[in-house]
C-alpha cells in the first residue's frame, strides 16, 4: 500500500490563502506546548487570533489564558471545573463549555489552524475532529500518530487538511527534506538528547526516582513527555511518528544520541548529502514553523552560537540500558493496532511510575510485555477507524493493568 505522507511536493500549500488574521484553536492550551503557542500568537497578534482554548482540569489557568488572548470559547474537559470556569469568564463575552463532547465540538470549529497539544491518547478524538474541520493541523500530540497511524493519515488525506508536525525532530525533517525528491531519501536520523540518565549505569537507572526523571537536561516539557524522554520511549514514539509522517520504510529510520539537542534531525540523500536542521532547544521554533509553514515567522528562541558551543557530539543509543527504544522496531513490525497498545501500556506505566508504584525500568518492561501479550493473544489487527483504534487503546490499557502487579514494588 502506498503510504500517505506530509511530503507532497505536487500539492502547493493551500492553507491561509485568505487575507486577514488566521483563526487558531489551541487544544491543551495550559500545557507546555499550548502556552508556548499562545506566547507566539501574542507576539504576532496582527497575524493571528485565538478561537478556542481548552484544558483538562485547571479552570483558573484556562480562564486567564482565554481572557489574556481574547479567545471566543474556552472548554474544560473536567465537568467539575465548569462552574469555576464560567464564574471566571462571567461578563467577558467568552463562551464557556465543559466535558469530553464539548472538547470535540470545540475542535470541530472550522478554523485556519488547530494546535493539537493535548497529551496522550486523550487527544485522539479532538485531534481527529480537528483533522476533519481545520485547514491545518499543527500536530504536537504524537500519541495520536503512534496509536492511530494510518487511520489518522487517511483522515487527513480525506479531509484535505494540511498536517504540519510540531515535534522538533519531525519539524526538522520536514525542513531538511524541503523540496527534495522524496524518492531520493535514504535515511531519516532522529537525534535524542539521551535524557537525564544517559550516563547512568544499569544499577543507578534501577533506582531512578520521578524527581530525577523530571530533570531533563535540555528541554522544558510536560511531565509525561519528560518521563518518556528519560526512558527513551519518547524516541520510540517519535520513530513511529516519523514512519507515519514521511515516505520511508521502518528500516530507513534511525536514532543518534546528541546530548546538546542542537541538531534535531538529519536526512540522508542518495547522493551522500546529509541535510540537518539546527536550533537551540526551544519549542517556540518548531511551533512557529508549524503556524507559518511554508513561510517563517519570528520566534524569540536564543540564537545559536556555534563558536560558544564549541563542539557537538554524537553517540550510539544503548538499547540495553534503554530498551524502550527497541520497541519501535517491534511495534512497526507488528503493525496495525500495535502502536495503540504500546502507547496505552506506556501511559499506564508512566502513571504508575509517577505514583511510585513501579520502578523506572519497569516502564519499558511493562510496555514491552503488554505489546507481546497482545501479539501472543492475537489482539493486534488492522484498525478500520478511530473507534477501532480507541478499542485497541483500551485493550492495551487493560493488558498493562493486568500485568502491572508483576512490577509493583512493595
Ligand atoms: P502538558 O502536560 O504540559 O500539557 C497537556 C495539555 O493537555 C494541558 O493543557 C492539559 O490540560 C491537557 N490535557 C491533559 N489531559 C487531558 C485530557 N484527558 N483531555 C483533554 N485535555 C487534556 O503536555 P506538553 O508537554 O505540552 O505536551 C503536549 C503534547 O505535545 C504531548 O503529546 C507531547 O508528547 C507533545 N510534545 C511536547 C513537547 C514539549 O516540548 N512539551 C515537544 C514535542 C511534542
Ligand atoms: Mg521531539
PDB file of N, CA, C and O and ligand atoms in Angstrom, residues 142 166-170 191 219 221 225 234-235 238 241 283, ligand 2:
ATOM      1  N   UNK A 142       1.890  13.525  19.608  1.00  0.00           N
ATOM      2  CA  UNK A 142       2.492  12.405  18.872  1.00  0.00           C
ATOM      3  C   UNK A 142       1.765  11.100  19.133  1.00  0.00           C
ATOM      4  O   UNK A 142       1.746  10.196  18.303  1.00  0.00           O
ATOM      5  N   UNK A 166       4.777  19.305  14.861  1.00  0.00           N
ATOM      6  CA  UNK A 166       5.319  20.275  15.820  1.00  0.00           C
ATOM      7  C   UNK A 166       6.534  19.693  16.544  1.00  0.00           C
ATOM      8  O   UNK A 166       7.429  20.419  16.945  1.00  0.00           O
ATOM      9  N   UNK A 167       6.558  18.394  16.706  1.00  0.00           N
ATOM     10  CA  UNK A 167       7.678  17.740  17.365  1.00  0.00           C
ATOM     11  C   UNK A 167       8.963  18.228  16.696  1.00  0.00           C
ATOM     12  O   UNK A 167       9.054  18.252  15.455  1.00  0.00           O
ATOM     13  N   UNK A 168       9.962  18.617  17.501  1.00  0.00           N
ATOM     14  CA  UNK A 168      11.118  19.315  16.925  1.00  0.00           C
ATOM     15  C   UNK A 168      11.851  18.470  15.879  1.00  0.00           C
ATOM     16  O   UNK A 168      12.285  18.990  14.849  1.00  0.00           O
ATOM     17  N   UNK A 169      11.942  17.151  16.117  1.00  0.00           N
ATOM     18  CA  UNK A 169      12.677  16.288  15.180  1.00  0.00           C
ATOM     19  C   UNK A 169      11.953  16.193  13.844  1.00  0.00           C
ATOM     20  O   UNK A 169      12.576  16.150  12.780  1.00  0.00           O
ATOM     21  N   UNK A 170      10.624  16.164  13.903  1.00  0.00           N
ATOM     22  CA  UNK A 170       9.833  15.994  12.680  1.00  0.00           C
ATOM     23  C   UNK A 170       9.705  17.313  11.941  1.00  0.00           C
ATOM     24  O   UNK A 170       9.679  17.342  10.710  1.00  0.00           O
ATOM     25  N   UNK A 191      17.589  12.767  16.254  1.00  0.00           N
ATOM     26  CA  UNK A 191      18.521  12.879  17.372  1.00  0.00           C
ATOM     27  C   UNK A 191      17.753  12.738  18.681  1.00  0.00           C
ATOM     28  O   UNK A 191      16.573  13.058  18.766  1.00  0.00           O
ATOM     29  N   UNK A 219      15.376  20.295  27.603  1.00  0.00           N
ATOM     30  CA  UNK A 219      14.053  20.785  27.232  1.00  0.00           C
ATOM     31  C   UNK A 219      13.186  20.960  28.479  1.00  0.00           C
ATOM     32  O   UNK A 219      13.286  20.172  29.414  1.00  0.00           O
ATOM     33  N   UNK A 221       9.377  20.598  29.448  1.00  0.00           N
ATOM     34  CA  UNK A 221       8.190  19.993  28.821  1.00  0.00           C
ATOM     35  C   UNK A 221       7.230  19.509  29.891  1.00  0.00           C
ATOM     36  O   UNK A 221       7.548  19.514  31.076  1.00  0.00           O
ATOM     37  N   UNK A 225       5.839  13.579  28.850  1.00  0.00           N
ATOM     38  CA  UNK A 225       6.904  13.501  27.828  1.00  0.00           C
ATOM     39  C   UNK A 225       8.286  13.574  28.481  1.00  0.00           C
ATOM     40  O   UNK A 225       9.255  13.021  27.968  1.00  0.00           O
ATOM     41  N   UNK A 234      10.178   8.239  24.427  1.00  0.00           N
ATOM     42  CA  UNK A 234       9.837   9.370  23.563  1.00  0.00           C
ATOM     43  C   UNK A 234      10.428   9.161  22.172  1.00  0.00           C
ATOM     44  O   UNK A 234       9.767   9.411  21.160  1.00  0.00           O
ATOM     45  N   UNK A 235      11.680   8.678  22.114  1.00  0.00           N
ATOM     46  CA  UNK A 235      12.304   8.475  20.797  1.00  0.00           C
ATOM     47  C   UNK A 235      11.646   7.303  20.081  1.00  0.00           C
ATOM     48  O   UNK A 235      11.504   7.305  18.857  1.00  0.00           O
ATOM     49  N   UNK A 238       8.637   8.662  18.657  1.00  0.00           N
ATOM     50  CA  UNK A 238       8.975   9.550  17.538  1.00  0.00           C
ATOM     51  C   UNK A 238       9.383   8.781  16.284  1.00  0.00           C
ATOM     52  O   UNK A 238       9.161   9.251  15.163  1.00  0.00           O
ATOM     53  N   UNK A 241       6.139   7.876  14.877  1.00  0.00           N
ATOM     54  CA  UNK A 241       5.567   9.111  14.331  1.00  0.00           C
ATOM     55  C   UNK A 241       6.195   9.432  12.968  1.00  0.00           C
ATOM     56  O   UNK A 241       5.486   9.737  11.999  1.00  0.00           O
ATOM     57  N   UNK A 283      10.926  24.997  22.065  1.00  0.00           N
ATOM     58  CA  UNK A 283       9.801  24.540  21.234  1.00  0.00           C
ATOM     59  C   UNK A 283       9.180  25.681  20.434  1.00  0.00           C
ATOM     60  O   UNK A 283       8.427  25.446  19.489  1.00  0.00           O
TER      61      UNK A 283
HETATM   62 MG1  LIG B   2      10.653  15.538  19.992  1.00  0.00          MG
END
